[in-house]
Short mmCIF file of N, CA and C in Angstrom, two decimals:
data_model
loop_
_atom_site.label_atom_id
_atom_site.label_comp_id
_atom_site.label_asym_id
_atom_site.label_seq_id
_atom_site.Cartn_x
_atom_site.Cartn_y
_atom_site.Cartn_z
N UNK Z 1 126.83 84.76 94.70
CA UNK Z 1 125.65 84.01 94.32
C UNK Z 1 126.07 82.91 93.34
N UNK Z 2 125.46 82.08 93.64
CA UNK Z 2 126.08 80.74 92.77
C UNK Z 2 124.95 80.45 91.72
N UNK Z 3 125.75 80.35 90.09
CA UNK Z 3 124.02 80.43 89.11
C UNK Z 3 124.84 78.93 88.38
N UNK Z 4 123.44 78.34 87.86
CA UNK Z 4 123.36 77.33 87.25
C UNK Z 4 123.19 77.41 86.03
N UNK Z 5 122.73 76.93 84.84
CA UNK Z 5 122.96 76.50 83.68
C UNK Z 5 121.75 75.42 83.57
N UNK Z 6 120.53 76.00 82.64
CA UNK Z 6 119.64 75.09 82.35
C UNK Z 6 119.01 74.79 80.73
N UNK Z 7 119.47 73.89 80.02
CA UNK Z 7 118.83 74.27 78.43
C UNK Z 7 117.67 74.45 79.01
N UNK Z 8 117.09 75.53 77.96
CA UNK Z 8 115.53 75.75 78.21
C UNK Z 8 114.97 76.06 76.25
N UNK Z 9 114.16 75.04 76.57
CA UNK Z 9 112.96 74.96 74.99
C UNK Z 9 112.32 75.90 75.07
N UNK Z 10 111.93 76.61 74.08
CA UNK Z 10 110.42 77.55 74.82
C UNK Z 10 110.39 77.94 73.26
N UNK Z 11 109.17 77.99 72.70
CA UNK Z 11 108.54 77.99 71.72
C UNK Z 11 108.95 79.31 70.97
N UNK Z 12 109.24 79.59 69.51
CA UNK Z 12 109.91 80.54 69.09
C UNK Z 12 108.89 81.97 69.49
N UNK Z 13 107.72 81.86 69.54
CA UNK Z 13 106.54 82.71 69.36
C UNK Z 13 107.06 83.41 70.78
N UNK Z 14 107.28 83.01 71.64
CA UNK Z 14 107.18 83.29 72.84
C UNK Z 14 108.79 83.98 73.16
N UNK Z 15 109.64 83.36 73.03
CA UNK Z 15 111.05 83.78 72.55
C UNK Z 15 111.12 84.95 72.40
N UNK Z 16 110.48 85.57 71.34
CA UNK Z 16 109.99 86.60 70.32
C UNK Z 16 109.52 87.77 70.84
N UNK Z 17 108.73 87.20 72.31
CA UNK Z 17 107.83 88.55 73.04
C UNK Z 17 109.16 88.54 74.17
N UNK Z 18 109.47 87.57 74.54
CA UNK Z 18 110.41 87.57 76.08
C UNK Z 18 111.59 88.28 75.65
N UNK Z 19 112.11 88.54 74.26
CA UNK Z 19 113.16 89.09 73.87
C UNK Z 19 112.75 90.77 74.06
N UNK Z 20 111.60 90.80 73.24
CA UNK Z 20 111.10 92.12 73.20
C UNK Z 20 111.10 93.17 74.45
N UNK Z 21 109.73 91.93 75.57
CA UNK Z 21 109.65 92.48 76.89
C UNK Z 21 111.14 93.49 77.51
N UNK Z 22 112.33 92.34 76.66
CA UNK Z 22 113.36 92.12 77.94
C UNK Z 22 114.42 93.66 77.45
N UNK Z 23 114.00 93.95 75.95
CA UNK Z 23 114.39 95.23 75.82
C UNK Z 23 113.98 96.30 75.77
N UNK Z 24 112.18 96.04 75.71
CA UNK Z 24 111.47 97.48 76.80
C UNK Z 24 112.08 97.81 78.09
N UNK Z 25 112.37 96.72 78.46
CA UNK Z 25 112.61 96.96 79.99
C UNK Z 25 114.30 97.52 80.66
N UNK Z 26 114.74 97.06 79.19
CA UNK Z 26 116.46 97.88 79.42
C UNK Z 26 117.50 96.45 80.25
N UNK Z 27 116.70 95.49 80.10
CA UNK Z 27 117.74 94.06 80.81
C UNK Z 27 118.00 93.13 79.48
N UNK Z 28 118.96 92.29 79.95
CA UNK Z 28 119.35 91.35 79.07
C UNK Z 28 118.17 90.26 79.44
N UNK Z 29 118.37 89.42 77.76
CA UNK Z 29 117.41 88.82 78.10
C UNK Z 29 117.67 87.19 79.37
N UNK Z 30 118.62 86.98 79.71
CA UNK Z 30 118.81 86.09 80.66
C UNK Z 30 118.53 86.84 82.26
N UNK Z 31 118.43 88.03 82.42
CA UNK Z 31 117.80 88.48 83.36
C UNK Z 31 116.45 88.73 83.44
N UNK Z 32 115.87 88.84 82.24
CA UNK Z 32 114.60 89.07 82.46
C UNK Z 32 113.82 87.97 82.52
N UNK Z 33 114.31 86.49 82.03
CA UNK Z 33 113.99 85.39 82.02
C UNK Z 33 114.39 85.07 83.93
N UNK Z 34 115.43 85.23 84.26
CA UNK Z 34 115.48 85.03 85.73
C UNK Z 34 114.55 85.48 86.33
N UNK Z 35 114.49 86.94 86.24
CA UNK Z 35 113.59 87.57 86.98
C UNK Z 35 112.04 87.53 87.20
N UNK Z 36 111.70 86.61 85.82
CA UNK Z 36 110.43 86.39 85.52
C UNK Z 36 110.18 84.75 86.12
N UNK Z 37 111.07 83.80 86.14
CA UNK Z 37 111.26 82.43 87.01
C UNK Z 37 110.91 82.83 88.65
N UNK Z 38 111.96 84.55 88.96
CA UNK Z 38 112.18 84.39 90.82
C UNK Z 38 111.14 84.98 90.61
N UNK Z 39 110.29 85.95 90.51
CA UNK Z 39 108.91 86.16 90.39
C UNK Z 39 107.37 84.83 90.61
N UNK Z 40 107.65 84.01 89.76
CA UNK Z 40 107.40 82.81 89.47
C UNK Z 40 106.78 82.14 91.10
N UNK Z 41 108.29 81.86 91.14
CA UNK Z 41 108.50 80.93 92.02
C UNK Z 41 108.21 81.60 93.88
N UNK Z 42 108.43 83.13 93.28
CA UNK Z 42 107.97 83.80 94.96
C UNK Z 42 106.31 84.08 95.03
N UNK Z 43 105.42 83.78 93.88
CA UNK Z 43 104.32 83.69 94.07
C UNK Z 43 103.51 82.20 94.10
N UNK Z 44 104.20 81.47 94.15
CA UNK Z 44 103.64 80.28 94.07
C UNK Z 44 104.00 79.57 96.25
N UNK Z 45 105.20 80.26 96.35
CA UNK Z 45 105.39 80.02 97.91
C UNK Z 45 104.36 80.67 98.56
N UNK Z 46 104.12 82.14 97.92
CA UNK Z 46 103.14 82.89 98.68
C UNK Z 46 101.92 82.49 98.98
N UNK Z 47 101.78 81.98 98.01
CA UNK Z 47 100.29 80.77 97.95
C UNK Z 47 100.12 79.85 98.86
N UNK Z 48 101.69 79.01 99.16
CA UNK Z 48 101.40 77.83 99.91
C UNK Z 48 101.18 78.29 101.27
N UNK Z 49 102.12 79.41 101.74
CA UNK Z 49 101.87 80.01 103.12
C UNK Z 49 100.64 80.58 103.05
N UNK Z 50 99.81 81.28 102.19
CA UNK Z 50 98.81 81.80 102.69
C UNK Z 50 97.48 80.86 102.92
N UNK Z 51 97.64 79.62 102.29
CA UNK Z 51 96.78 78.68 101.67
C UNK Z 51 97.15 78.21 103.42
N UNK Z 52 98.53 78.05 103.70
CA UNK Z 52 98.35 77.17 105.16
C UNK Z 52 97.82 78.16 106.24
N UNK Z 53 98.03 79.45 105.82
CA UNK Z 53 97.48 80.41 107.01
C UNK Z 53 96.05 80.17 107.40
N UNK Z 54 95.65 80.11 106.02
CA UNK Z 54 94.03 80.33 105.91
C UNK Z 54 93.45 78.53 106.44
N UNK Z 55 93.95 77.68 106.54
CA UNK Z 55 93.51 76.47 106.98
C UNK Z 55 93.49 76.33 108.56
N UNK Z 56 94.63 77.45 108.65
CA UNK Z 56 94.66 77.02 109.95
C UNK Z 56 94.00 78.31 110.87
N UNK Z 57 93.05 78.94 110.05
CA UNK Z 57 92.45 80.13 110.37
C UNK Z 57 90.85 79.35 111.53
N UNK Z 58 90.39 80.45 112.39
CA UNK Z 58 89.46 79.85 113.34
C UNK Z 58 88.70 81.23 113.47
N UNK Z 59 87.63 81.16 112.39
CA UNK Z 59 86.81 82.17 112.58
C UNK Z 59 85.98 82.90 114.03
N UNK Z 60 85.97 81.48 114.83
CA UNK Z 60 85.63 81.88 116.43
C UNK Z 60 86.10 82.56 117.05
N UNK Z 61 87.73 82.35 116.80
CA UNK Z 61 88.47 82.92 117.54
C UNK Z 61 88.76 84.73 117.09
N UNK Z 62 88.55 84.50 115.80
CA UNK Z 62 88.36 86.13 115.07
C UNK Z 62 87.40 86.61 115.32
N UNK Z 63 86.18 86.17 115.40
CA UNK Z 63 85.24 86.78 116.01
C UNK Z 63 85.16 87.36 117.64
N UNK Z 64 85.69 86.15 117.97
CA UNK Z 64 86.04 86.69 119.60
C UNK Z 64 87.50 88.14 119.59
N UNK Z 65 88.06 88.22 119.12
CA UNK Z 65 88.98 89.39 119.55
C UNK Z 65 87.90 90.80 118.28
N UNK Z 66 88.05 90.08 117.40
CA UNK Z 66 87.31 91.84 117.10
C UNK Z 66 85.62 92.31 118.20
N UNK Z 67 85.50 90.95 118.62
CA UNK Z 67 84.64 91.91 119.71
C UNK Z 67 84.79 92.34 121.15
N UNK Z 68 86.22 92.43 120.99
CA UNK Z 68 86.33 93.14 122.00
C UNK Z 68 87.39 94.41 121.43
N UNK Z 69 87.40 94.80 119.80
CA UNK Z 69 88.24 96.08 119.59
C UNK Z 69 87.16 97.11 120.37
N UNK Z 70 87.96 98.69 119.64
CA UNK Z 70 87.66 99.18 120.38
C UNK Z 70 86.49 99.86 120.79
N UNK Z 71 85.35 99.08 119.71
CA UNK Z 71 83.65 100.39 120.31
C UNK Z 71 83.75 101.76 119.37
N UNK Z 72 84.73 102.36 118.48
CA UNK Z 72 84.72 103.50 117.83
C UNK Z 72 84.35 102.73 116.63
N UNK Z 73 83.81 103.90 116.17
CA UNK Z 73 83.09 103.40 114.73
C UNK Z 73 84.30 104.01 113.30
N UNK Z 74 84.22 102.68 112.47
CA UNK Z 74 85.45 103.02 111.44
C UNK Z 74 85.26 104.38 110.96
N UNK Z 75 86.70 104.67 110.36
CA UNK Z 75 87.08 105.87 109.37
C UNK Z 75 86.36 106.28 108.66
N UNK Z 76 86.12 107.59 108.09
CA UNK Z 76 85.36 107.67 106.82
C UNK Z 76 86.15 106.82 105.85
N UNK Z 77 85.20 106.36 104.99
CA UNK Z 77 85.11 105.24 103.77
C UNK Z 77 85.98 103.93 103.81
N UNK Z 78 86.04 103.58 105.65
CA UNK Z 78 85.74 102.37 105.75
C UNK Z 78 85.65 101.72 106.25
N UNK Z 79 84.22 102.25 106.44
CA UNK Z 79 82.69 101.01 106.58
C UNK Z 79 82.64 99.74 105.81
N UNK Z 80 82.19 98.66 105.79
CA UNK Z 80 81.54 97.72 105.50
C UNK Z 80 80.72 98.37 104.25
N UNK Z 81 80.69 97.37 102.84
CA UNK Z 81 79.64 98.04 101.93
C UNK Z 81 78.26 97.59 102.71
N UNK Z 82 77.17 97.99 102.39
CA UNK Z 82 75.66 97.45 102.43
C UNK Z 82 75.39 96.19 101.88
N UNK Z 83 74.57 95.22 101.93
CA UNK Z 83 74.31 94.08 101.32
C UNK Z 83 73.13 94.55 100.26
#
């Protein structure tokens, strides 16, 4: 794995908890700072794919296949709530 090298500013206050976090957790603190960036950064992709899923979503067409599942009525507890 190939790692880079980035000065990073970050306000002493905050420093202070990310140090802390990073020795509740039993990691150094340059891993827990990574880990908290790849975290970061894998929820913000998740977003863009789901954001494009959902645009390119066609409620017609969802409506048309769940009416033809299968006619059995759902599981116990789960039904649809009531309005």
């Amino acid at each position: 794995m190939r790692t880079t090298n980035y000065p990073l500013r970050v306000p002493a206050s905050i420093m202070e908890e990310a140090k802390k976090a990073a020795a509740q957790d039993g990691v150094s603190l340059n891993q827990f700072i990574s880990t908290a960036l790849a975290e970061k950064v894998s929820a913000l992709r998740a977003e863009a794919v789901l954001s494009e899923r959902a645009r390119r979503a066609d409620r017609g067409k969802f409506d048309e296949v769940m009416s033809r599942a299968g006619g059995t009525p759902p599981r116990e507890g789960d039904q649809l709530p009531e309005h």
